[in-house]
Short mmCIF file of C-alpha atoms in Angstrom, two decimals:
data_model
loop_
_atom_site.label_atom_id
_atom_site.label_comp_id
_atom_site.label_asym_id
_atom_site.label_seq_id
_atom_site.Cartn_x
_atom_site.Cartn_y
_atom_site.Cartn_z
CA MET G 58 55.12 69.57 14.23
CA SER G 59 57.71 69.47 16.99
CA ALA G 60 55.22 71.00 19.36
CA HIS G 61 53.16 67.87 19.02
CA SER G 62 55.91 65.29 19.48
CA PRO G 63 55.07 64.69 23.16
CA ALA G 64 51.57 63.72 22.15
CA VAL G 65 52.90 61.08 19.79
CA ALA G 66 55.24 59.76 22.38
CA ALA G 67 52.50 59.54 24.95
CA SER G 68 50.04 57.76 22.66
CA ALA G 69 51.42 54.27 23.25
CA PRO G 70 48.71 51.77 24.28
CA LEU G 71 48.04 51.68 28.02
CA ASP G 72 47.95 48.44 29.95
CA HIS G 73 44.65 47.16 31.34
CA ALA G 74 45.47 48.09 34.94
CA THR G 75 46.16 51.71 33.98
CA VAL G 76 43.00 51.95 31.88
CA ARG G 77 40.99 50.48 34.75
CA SER G 78 42.38 52.99 37.26
CA ILE G 79 41.62 55.84 34.87
CA ILE G 80 38.06 54.60 34.33
CA ILE G 81 37.46 54.24 38.09
CA GLY G 82 38.78 57.74 38.71
CA ILE G 83 36.61 59.41 36.11
CA MET G 84 33.53 57.40 37.12
CA LEU G 85 33.98 58.75 40.64
CA ALA G 86 34.20 62.25 39.18
CA MET G 87 31.01 61.62 37.17
CA LEU G 88 29.24 60.33 40.26
CA LEU G 89 29.83 63.71 41.90
CA ALA G 90 27.82 65.48 39.22
CA ALA G 91 25.18 62.79 38.69
CA LEU G 92 24.46 62.27 42.40
CA ASP G 93 24.39 65.97 43.24
CA GLN G 94 21.13 66.81 41.48
CA THR G 95 19.17 63.75 42.61
CA ILE G 96 20.27 63.94 46.25
CA VAL G 97 19.39 67.64 46.48
CA ALA G 98 15.86 67.27 45.09
CA THR G 99 14.32 65.40 48.02
CA ALA G 100 15.95 67.72 50.58
CA LEU G 101 14.60 70.95 49.04
CA PRO G 102 11.52 71.30 51.28
CA THR G 103 13.67 70.94 54.41
CA ILE G 104 16.20 73.45 53.08
CA GLY G 105 13.45 75.98 52.35
CA GLN G 106 11.98 75.64 55.83
CA GLU G 107 15.29 75.92 57.68
CA LEU G 108 16.52 78.90 55.65
CA GLY G 109 13.10 80.56 55.86
CA ASP G 110 12.74 81.10 52.11
CA VAL G 111 10.52 78.77 50.09
CA GLU G 112 9.74 81.28 47.34
CA HIS G 113 13.23 81.11 45.79
CA LEU G 114 13.77 77.40 46.43
CA SER G 115 13.62 76.43 42.76
CA TRP G 116 16.76 78.50 42.18
CA VAL G 117 18.75 75.95 44.21
CA VAL G 118 18.28 73.64 41.22
CA SER G 119 18.10 76.25 38.45
CA ALA G 120 21.35 78.03 39.42
CA TYR G 121 23.28 74.78 39.13
CA LEU G 122 21.68 73.84 35.80
CA LEU G 123 22.25 77.27 34.29
CA ALA G 124 25.91 77.37 35.24
CA SER G 125 26.75 73.77 34.38
CA THR G 126 25.01 73.85 30.99
CA ALA G 127 26.60 77.16 29.97
CA VAL G 128 30.19 76.11 30.68
CA THR G 129 30.09 72.53 29.32
CA PRO G 130 31.42 73.45 25.84
CA LEU G 131 34.09 75.67 27.43
CA TYR G 132 35.53 72.74 29.34
CA GLY G 133 35.72 70.71 26.16
CA LYS G 134 37.58 73.44 24.28
CA PHE G 135 39.84 74.18 27.26
CA SER G 136 40.81 70.49 27.50
CA ASP G 137 41.69 70.44 23.80
CA ILE G 138 44.04 73.38 24.43
CA HIS G 139 45.55 72.59 27.84
CA GLY G 140 44.97 68.86 28.37
CA ARG G 141 42.32 66.67 29.99
CA ARG G 142 44.08 66.07 33.32
CA ILE G 143 44.53 69.68 34.39
CA THR G 144 41.06 70.60 33.12
CA LEU G 145 39.36 67.79 35.05
CA LEU G 146 41.33 68.66 38.18
CA VAL G 147 40.13 72.27 37.87
CA SER G 148 36.55 71.07 37.42
CA ILE G 149 36.72 68.84 40.51
CA THR G 150 38.34 71.59 42.59
CA VAL G 151 35.69 74.17 41.68
CA PHE G 152 32.96 71.62 42.40
CA ILE G 153 34.41 70.83 45.84
CA VAL G 154 34.79 74.52 46.74
CA GLY G 155 31.21 75.11 45.63
CA SER G 156 29.99 72.15 47.70
CA VAL G 157 31.67 73.48 50.84
CA ALA G 158 30.18 76.92 50.18
CA CYS G 159 26.73 75.28 49.85
CA ALA G 160 27.13 73.44 53.15
CA LEU G 161 28.13 76.64 54.95
CA ALA G 162 25.49 78.87 53.32
CA PRO G 163 23.60 80.85 56.02
CA THR G 164 20.89 82.22 53.70
CA MET G 165 19.01 81.17 50.58
CA LEU G 166 20.83 83.78 48.48
CA ALA G 167 24.19 82.47 49.63
CA LEU G 168 23.10 78.91 48.83
CA ILE G 169 21.93 79.87 45.35
CA LEU G 170 25.23 81.64 44.58
CA ALA G 171 27.17 78.65 45.96
CA ARG G 172 25.12 76.31 43.77
CA ALA G 173 26.03 78.40 40.73
CA LEU G 174 29.71 78.06 41.68
CA GLN G 175 29.22 74.34 42.13
CA GLY G 176 27.64 74.19 38.67
CA LEU G 177 30.67 75.92 37.15
CA GLY G 178 32.68 72.92 38.32
CA GLY G 179 30.06 70.27 37.65
CA GLY G 180 29.65 71.34 34.02
CA GLY G 181 32.96 69.73 33.11
CA LEU G 182 32.77 66.46 35.03
CA ILE G 183 30.58 64.34 32.76
CA SER G 184 31.76 65.73 29.42
CA LEU G 185 35.44 65.42 30.35
CA ALA G 186 34.90 61.87 31.62
CA GLN G 187 33.46 60.84 28.26
CA THR G 188 36.33 62.56 26.46
CA ILE G 189 38.95 60.83 28.60
CA ILE G 190 37.42 57.43 27.86
CA ALA G 191 37.84 58.31 24.19
CA ASP G 192 41.50 59.14 24.83
CA VAL G 193 42.36 55.75 26.36
CA VAL G 194 40.02 53.30 24.60
CA SER G 195 39.65 52.83 20.84
CA PRO G 196 36.22 53.58 19.33
CA LYS G 197 35.69 49.90 18.55
CA GLU G 198 36.04 48.96 22.24
CA ARG G 199 34.57 52.12 23.72
CA GLY G 200 30.95 50.98 23.83
CA ARG G 201 31.37 48.71 26.83
CA TYR G 202 32.62 51.66 28.89
CA GLN G 203 29.68 53.83 27.83
CA GLY G 204 27.53 51.28 29.65
CA TYR G 205 29.48 52.06 32.82
CA ILE G 206 28.59 55.72 32.34
CA ALA G 207 24.90 54.84 32.07
CA SER G 208 25.16 52.77 35.26
CA VAL G 209 26.51 55.80 37.14
CA PHE G 210 23.45 57.84 36.17
CA VAL G 211 21.00 55.10 37.05
CA THR G 212 22.71 54.48 40.40
CA SER G 213 22.46 58.17 41.22
CA SER G 214 18.81 58.24 40.10
CA VAL G 215 17.90 55.38 42.44
CA VAL G 216 20.19 56.05 45.42
CA GLY G 217 20.20 59.87 45.35
CA PRO G 218 16.56 60.61 46.25
CA VAL G 219 16.53 57.98 49.01
CA LEU G 220 19.81 59.19 50.49
CA GLY G 221 18.78 62.85 50.26
CA GLY G 222 15.52 62.15 52.07
CA LEU G 223 17.22 60.19 54.83
CA ILE G 224 19.82 62.90 55.38
CA ALA G 225 17.19 65.67 55.45
CA ASP G 226 15.00 63.72 57.90
CA HIS G 227 17.61 62.35 60.30
CA LEU G 228 20.74 64.54 59.96
CA HIS G 229 21.12 68.09 58.61
CA TRP G 230 20.55 69.20 55.03
CA SER G 231 24.13 70.49 54.79
CA VAL G 232 25.37 66.88 54.95
CA ILE G 233 24.20 66.34 51.37
CA PHE G 234 26.90 68.82 50.35
CA TRP G 235 29.52 67.74 52.89
CA ILE G 236 29.56 64.20 51.45
CA ASN G 237 30.89 65.70 48.22
CA LEU G 238 34.08 66.53 50.10
CA PRO G 239 35.40 62.95 50.61
CA LEU G 240 34.02 61.89 47.22
CA GLY G 241 35.63 64.87 45.52
CA LEU G 242 38.97 64.46 47.26
CA GLY G 243 38.96 60.78 46.33
CA ALA G 244 38.26 61.65 42.70
CA PHE G 245 40.97 64.35 42.75
CA TRP G 246 43.53 61.92 44.17
CA MET G 247 42.73 59.21 41.61
CA VAL G 248 42.71 61.65 38.69
CA TRP G 249 45.95 63.25 39.88
CA GLY G 250 47.78 59.91 39.74
CA ALA G 251 46.02 57.86 37.09
CA LEU G 252 45.82 60.55 34.41
CA ARG G 253 49.56 61.23 34.43
CA ARG G 254 49.87 58.56 31.72
CA LEU G 255 46.93 59.85 29.75
CA PRO G 256 47.76 60.34 26.03
CA ARG G 257 48.31 64.01 25.19
CA HIS G 258 46.56 65.43 22.12
CA GLU G 259 46.21 69.12 22.95
CA ARG G 260 47.45 71.82 20.61
CA ARG G 261 48.52 75.37 21.26
CA HIS G 262 45.50 77.57 20.60
CA ARG G 263 43.83 80.60 22.10
CA LEU G 264 40.44 80.48 23.77
CA ASP G 265 37.94 82.68 21.92
CA VAL G 266 36.83 84.73 24.94
CA LEU G 267 34.32 86.88 23.03
CA GLY G 268 32.76 83.77 21.46
CA ALA G 269 32.56 82.16 24.91
CA VAL G 270 30.81 85.21 26.37
CA LEU G 271 28.27 85.28 23.53
CA MET G 272 27.55 81.56 23.83
CA VAL G 273 27.15 81.73 27.61
CA GLY G 274 24.82 84.74 27.27
CA ALA G 275 22.68 82.92 24.69
CA THR G 276 22.52 79.80 26.86
CA VAL G 277 21.66 81.58 30.10
CA ALA G 278 18.89 83.61 28.46
CA ALA G 279 17.37 80.50 26.86
CA MET G 280 17.60 78.46 30.08
CA LEU G 281 16.02 81.26 32.11
CA ALA G 282 13.13 81.46 29.65
CA LEU G 283 12.61 77.69 29.78
CA THR G 284 12.88 77.65 33.58
CA TRP G 285 10.53 80.58 34.24
CA GLY G 286 8.08 80.04 31.37
CA GLY G 287 4.73 78.70 32.55
CA SER G 288 5.71 78.78 36.23
CA ARG G 289 7.04 82.19 37.26
CA TYR G 290 5.70 84.05 34.20
CA PRO G 291 3.21 83.14 31.45
CA TRP G 292 4.81 81.91 28.24
CA ASP G 293 3.51 84.93 26.32
CA SER G 294 4.68 87.46 28.92
CA ALA G 295 7.09 90.25 28.05
CA GLU G 296 9.72 88.74 30.37
CA ILE G 297 9.76 85.33 28.67
CA LEU G 298 9.51 86.68 25.14
CA GLY G 299 12.28 89.15 25.96
CA LEU G 300 14.55 86.37 27.21
CA PHE G 301 13.93 84.28 24.08
CA GLY G 302 14.60 87.35 21.96
CA ALA G 303 17.84 88.10 23.80
CA SER G 304 18.92 84.48 23.39
CA ALA G 305 18.23 84.62 19.65
CA VAL G 306 20.30 87.80 19.31
CA PHE G 307 23.19 86.27 21.21
CA TRP G 308 23.05 83.12 19.07
CA VAL G 309 23.15 85.18 15.87
CA LEU G 310 26.14 87.14 17.16
CA PHE G 311 27.80 83.87 18.21
CA ALA G 312 27.28 82.43 14.71
CA LEU G 313 28.82 85.55 13.16
CA ARG G 314 31.75 85.24 15.56
CA LEU G 315 32.32 81.64 14.45
CA LEU G 316 32.54 82.81 10.86
CA LYS G 317 34.94 85.70 11.53
CA ALA G 318 37.18 84.58 14.40
CA ASP G 319 40.66 83.29 13.54
CA GLU G 320 40.26 80.52 16.15
CA PRO G 321 36.53 80.21 16.93
CA LEU G 322 35.32 78.59 20.13
CA ILE G 323 33.81 75.77 18.09
CA PRO G 324 35.84 75.14 14.89
CA LEU G 325 33.77 75.13 11.71
CA ALA G 326 35.32 71.74 10.88
CA VAL G 327 33.53 70.33 13.92
CA MET G 328 30.27 72.22 13.35
CA SER G 329 30.07 71.15 9.69
CA ASN G 330 31.01 67.52 10.30
CA PRO G 331 27.94 65.56 9.15
CA VAL G 332 28.34 62.88 11.82
CA VAL G 333 28.69 65.46 14.60
CA GLY G 334 25.67 67.43 13.38
CA THR G 335 23.25 64.54 12.90
CA GLY G 336 24.55 62.58 15.90
CA THR G 337 24.16 65.60 18.18
CA ALA G 338 20.64 66.21 16.86
CA ALA G 339 19.71 62.57 17.58
CA ALA G 340 21.17 62.83 21.09
CA PHE G 341 19.32 66.14 21.60
CA CYS G 342 15.96 64.48 20.88
CA VAL G 343 16.53 61.18 22.69
CA MET G 344 18.26 62.47 25.82
CA GLY G 345 15.71 65.27 26.13
CA THR G 346 12.88 62.72 25.95
CA PHE G 347 14.58 60.48 28.51
CA ILE G 348 15.06 63.29 31.05
CA GLY G 349 11.52 64.52 30.49
CA LEU G 350 10.11 61.04 31.11
CA SER G 351 12.28 60.47 34.18
CA ILE G 352 10.80 63.65 35.72
CA TYR G 353 7.14 63.23 34.73
CA VAL G 354 6.61 59.47 34.85
CA PRO G 355 6.60 59.65 38.69
CA VAL G 356 3.83 62.28 38.39
CA TYR G 357 1.93 59.78 36.19
CA LEU G 358 2.50 56.94 38.64
CA GLU G 359 1.32 59.00 41.63
CA GLY G 360 -1.40 61.14 40.06
CA ILE G 361 -3.06 58.55 37.81
CA LEU G 362 -2.08 55.11 39.14
CA GLY G 363 -2.29 56.20 42.78
CA LEU G 364 1.13 55.07 43.97
CA SER G 365 2.86 56.64 46.95
CA ALA G 366 6.04 58.65 46.38
CA SER G 367 8.26 55.79 47.57
CA ASN G 368 6.44 53.18 45.49
CA ALA G 369 6.57 55.47 42.46
CA GLY G 370 10.34 55.62 42.87
CA LEU G 371 10.50 51.82 42.89
CA ALA G 372 8.14 51.61 39.90
CA LEU G 373 10.48 53.89 37.95
CA MET G 374 13.33 51.39 38.23
CA PRO G 375 12.38 49.39 35.08
CA LEU G 376 12.84 52.57 33.02
CA MET G 377 16.27 53.17 34.54
CA ALA G 378 17.38 49.53 34.47
CA GLY G 379 16.22 49.25 30.86
CA THR G 380 18.34 52.27 29.95
CA VAL G 381 21.50 50.71 31.39
CA THR G 382 20.75 47.38 29.74
CA GLY G 383 20.15 49.03 26.37
CA ALA G 384 23.36 51.06 26.63
CA ASN G 385 25.39 47.95 27.46
CA ILE G 386 23.84 45.94 24.63
CA ALA G 387 24.42 48.65 22.01
CA GLY G 388 27.93 49.36 23.29
CA ARG G 389 28.99 45.72 23.04
CA PHE G 390 27.36 45.25 19.64
CA MET G 391 29.28 48.23 18.26
CA ALA G 392 32.52 46.26 18.58
CA ARG G 393 31.08 43.32 16.64
CA MET G 394 28.73 44.80 14.04
CA THR G 395 29.62 46.69 10.89
CA HIS G 396 26.17 48.30 10.73
CA TYR G 397 26.07 49.35 14.37
CA LYS G 398 23.22 51.83 13.83
CA ARG G 399 20.72 48.99 13.45
CA THR G 400 20.61 48.33 17.19
CA PRO G 401 19.52 51.85 18.24
CA LEU G 402 17.19 52.18 15.25
CA VAL G 403 15.35 49.02 16.33
CA GLY G 404 15.52 50.20 19.95
CA LEU G 405 13.86 53.53 19.10
CA VAL G 406 11.05 51.75 17.26
CA ILE G 407 10.43 49.53 20.29
CA ALA G 408 10.45 52.53 22.66
CA ALA G 409 8.13 54.58 20.43
CA VAL G 410 5.63 51.70 20.15
CA ALA G 411 5.68 51.29 23.95
CA LEU G 412 4.96 55.02 24.36
CA VAL G 413 2.06 54.86 21.91
CA LEU G 414 0.60 51.94 23.88
CA LEU G 415 0.88 53.94 27.10
CA ALA G 416 -0.76 56.90 25.41
CA ALA G 417 -3.66 54.75 24.21
CA ASP G 418 -4.97 54.17 27.74
CA PRO G 419 -2.88 55.88 30.45
CA ALA G 420 -5.26 54.94 33.27
CA GLY G 421 -6.36 51.51 32.08
CA TRP G 422 -3.24 49.37 31.89
CA PRO G 423 -2.50 46.96 34.76
CA MET G 424 0.59 47.84 36.76
CA TRP G 425 2.63 44.93 35.40
CA VAL G 426 1.94 46.06 31.83
CA VAL G 427 3.05 49.61 32.69
CA GLU G 428 6.27 48.22 34.15
CA VAL G 429 6.95 46.14 31.04
CA LEU G 430 6.30 49.15 28.80
CA LEU G 431 8.61 51.36 30.90
CA ALA G 432 11.34 48.72 30.65
CA ALA G 433 10.90 48.60 26.87
CA ILE G 434 11.10 52.40 26.66
CA GLY G 435 14.28 52.45 28.74
CA LEU G 436 15.82 49.64 26.71
CA GLY G 437 15.21 51.47 23.44
CA LEU G 438 16.42 54.83 24.74
CA GLY G 439 19.58 53.31 26.19
CA THR G 440 20.72 51.89 22.86
CA VAL G 441 21.07 55.38 21.39
CA LEU G 442 23.35 56.92 24.02
CA PRO G 443 26.62 55.04 23.37
CA VAL G 444 26.14 54.94 19.60
CA THR G 445 25.75 58.70 19.22
CA THR G 446 28.60 59.49 21.62
CA ILE G 447 31.08 57.06 20.07
CA SER G 448 30.11 57.93 16.48
CA ILE G 449 30.70 61.63 17.14
CA GLN G 450 34.04 60.98 18.84
CA ASN G 451 35.06 58.60 16.04
CA ALA G 452 34.39 61.26 13.41
CA VAL G 453 36.74 63.98 14.72
CA ALA G 454 40.47 64.30 15.24
CA MET G 455 41.83 63.51 18.68
CA HIS G 456 42.70 67.14 19.37
CA GLN G 457 39.03 68.02 18.77
CA LEU G 458 37.57 65.32 21.02
CA GLY G 459 36.94 67.66 23.93
CA THR G 460 35.23 70.27 21.78
CA ALA G 461 32.98 67.75 19.99
CA THR G 462 32.06 65.90 23.19
CA GLY G 463 31.42 69.15 25.05
CA CYS G 464 29.13 70.41 22.28
CA MET G 465 27.19 67.14 22.25
CA ASN G 466 26.66 67.26 26.02
CA PHE G 467 25.70 70.93 25.84
CA PHE G 468 22.95 70.27 23.30
CA ARG G 469 21.79 67.20 25.22
CA SER G 470 21.35 69.40 28.30
CA LEU G 471 19.60 72.08 26.26
CA GLY G 472 17.33 69.43 24.74
CA SER G 473 16.48 68.18 28.21
CA ALA G 474 15.51 71.69 29.34
CA ILE G 475 13.31 72.21 26.29
CA VAL G 476 11.54 68.84 26.60
CA VAL G 477 10.99 69.24 30.37
CA ALA G 478 9.48 72.68 29.75
CA GLY G 479 7.27 71.26 26.99
CA PHE G 480 6.08 68.34 29.11
CA GLY G 481 5.40 70.74 31.99
CA ALA G 482 3.27 72.92 29.71
CA ILE G 483 1.24 69.87 28.64
CA VAL G 484 0.57 68.77 32.23
CA LEU G 485 -0.18 72.22 33.64
CA GLY G 486 -2.34 73.10 30.66
CA ALA G 487 -4.47 70.00 31.13
CA ILE G 488 -5.09 70.54 34.86
CA GLY G 489 -5.58 74.28 34.56
CA GLY G 490 -2.31 75.20 36.26
CA GLY G 491 -0.66 78.55 35.83
CA PRO G 492 2.16 80.72 37.10
CA GLY G 493 3.18 79.81 40.62
CA GLN G 494 2.35 76.12 40.28
CA SER G 495 4.94 73.48 39.44
CA ALA G 496 4.09 70.42 37.41
CA GLU G 497 6.64 68.45 39.40
CA ASN G 498 4.81 69.13 42.66
CA LEU G 499 1.14 68.24 42.26
CA GLY G 500 0.34 67.29 45.81
CA ASP G 501 -3.06 69.02 46.20
CA LEU G 502 -5.07 68.02 43.15
CA THR G 503 -8.86 68.02 43.01
CA PRO G 504 -10.61 64.97 41.45
CA ALA G 505 -11.26 67.01 38.31
CA MET G 506 -7.58 67.94 38.06
CA ARG G 507 -6.62 64.30 38.47
CA ASP G 508 -9.00 63.37 35.65
CA GLY G 509 -7.28 66.04 33.58
CA LEU G 510 -3.98 64.29 34.14
CA VAL G 511 -5.20 61.28 32.15
CA GLY G 512 -5.68 63.45 29.08
CA ALA G 513 -2.41 65.24 29.77
CA PHE G 514 -0.39 62.05 29.81
CA HIS G 515 -2.11 60.80 26.66
CA TRP G 516 -0.59 63.79 24.86
CA LEU G 517 2.65 63.69 26.84
CA PHE G 518 3.38 60.08 25.87
CA LEU G 519 2.50 60.86 22.25
CA ALA G 520 4.83 63.88 22.35
CA ALA G 521 7.59 61.64 23.72
CA ALA G 522 6.98 59.20 20.86
CA VAL G 523 7.30 62.08 18.38
CA GLY G 524 10.59 63.08 20.05
CA LEU G 525 11.92 59.56 19.55
CA ALA G 526 10.68 59.56 15.95
CA LEU G 527 12.71 62.72 15.30
CA GLY G 528 15.71 61.06 16.94
CA PHE G 529 15.16 58.06 14.65
CA VAL G 530 15.27 60.30 11.55
CA TRP G 531 18.45 62.06 12.65
CA LEU G 532 20.11 58.74 13.51
CA LEU G 533 19.07 57.30 10.16
CA LEU G 534 20.71 60.28 8.43
CA MET G 535 23.94 59.95 10.44
CA GLU G 536 26.79 58.53 8.41
CA GLU G 537 27.89 55.10 9.63
CA ARG G 538 31.67 55.35 9.51
CA PRO G 539 33.88 52.34 10.34
CA LEU G 540 35.09 52.50 13.93
CA ARG G 541 38.81 52.96 14.45
CA SER G 542 40.36 50.02 16.23
CA GLY G 543 43.43 51.69 17.74
CA ALA G 544 43.79 54.86 19.80
CA ALA G 545 47.40 55.23 18.76
CA ALA G 546 46.51 55.14 15.08
CA HIS G 547 43.75 57.63 15.73
CA ALA G 548 46.19 59.96 17.45
CA LYS G 549 48.68 59.71 14.62
CA GLU G 550 45.96 60.49 12.08
CA ALA G 551 44.84 63.45 14.14
CA LEU G 552 48.33 64.96 14.09
CA VAL G 553 48.42 64.80 10.30
CA GLU G 554 45.13 66.67 9.91
#
């Protein structure tokens, strides 16, 4: 127990000014990861032209997603062993180095490799930020800060594409990576100072290297199959089936490793926790649906409603603004309501009904009705995000916060990849698309293909409603444990476990 005495000593409540500086520092770190993907997307055509390689352009995005998704749980476990501050500093440093390598990349291959390095750093930024909030704010008060997290994502979703397009058109594409340098150094400086007073809950453990390798292998194989399926190769091709098979084998070996390892990468106590399991499943369904909609609703707005790309971006704002509003409402209600699950359960019903209405007549609703329905969908989706995150964090010991939060974010990312692939299959199947065509880039559609989009989005919106219904079931099954009202008490309880 003596090894843990510093953690007890450091668990005294922090003053408001210190908490605020910590929150600002980690929000800046989160902005690095959230802004990176959205700002890169609009600059991709320019990058492909200048580097003379359009064929492998999708890997600029895929390399980052593969790397960041695979290492997210590792950051959580590493922070539980060595501390949040040093782990977040490592994450920021790797991200900055990767950003500089991207800006200096002379070829497409070099850029893809640099993006993978950047993803190795970016995989820890968001998960660690959520974990650090849990370290400094009690579960009962944590909801209001989860709304800040949602606002970072919405800001990046709105500002990123516009900023990326402006930079690509009027400056040089490398600037979209150079701007990470001042942002990253600012985040590093704030984290370096503010997190010195962060409560310490880590314990001396060993990282299960073999388990980490198996989990990364399973993740990469699955993500490659989801990325290539339906675009680079047919879904029933030997390449895609082989990747899914390899992923399944790796997952089986990883499960066996969890059962046999003295200190598994993900402790069985975390895996078997009923709140963690059901809460992660709910987040898997809801976050996956949200990301899928955020990618394909612009296709709906342009292909069916006839909006320009810029107007489609503006028309997407009700979905994003509704998500932030819903997250803030649910987060604040958590501190005041005993039965805090009621808010997201009602929110999911509202969102599902709105999706069914959109599915009923995708091409017939007036624009103002579409905007109202998108706002309702965002509002309902947003209520789930803080409730699942805080419930999972509230259900584990403080020294397991990083592992539990990392696992939740990992499965949310995996859910997003699966839903995006599924939505893409629906759209491409309806318009007769095949390998070599991307559902996100439907610029040259014939009238018949555009008519096919109406049927595609009928089924897509219904599929999204089903995804939310599954999230509803998992959330309903999640145990509603009383929220702890003091971080110090939580820390003390964690040391006894």
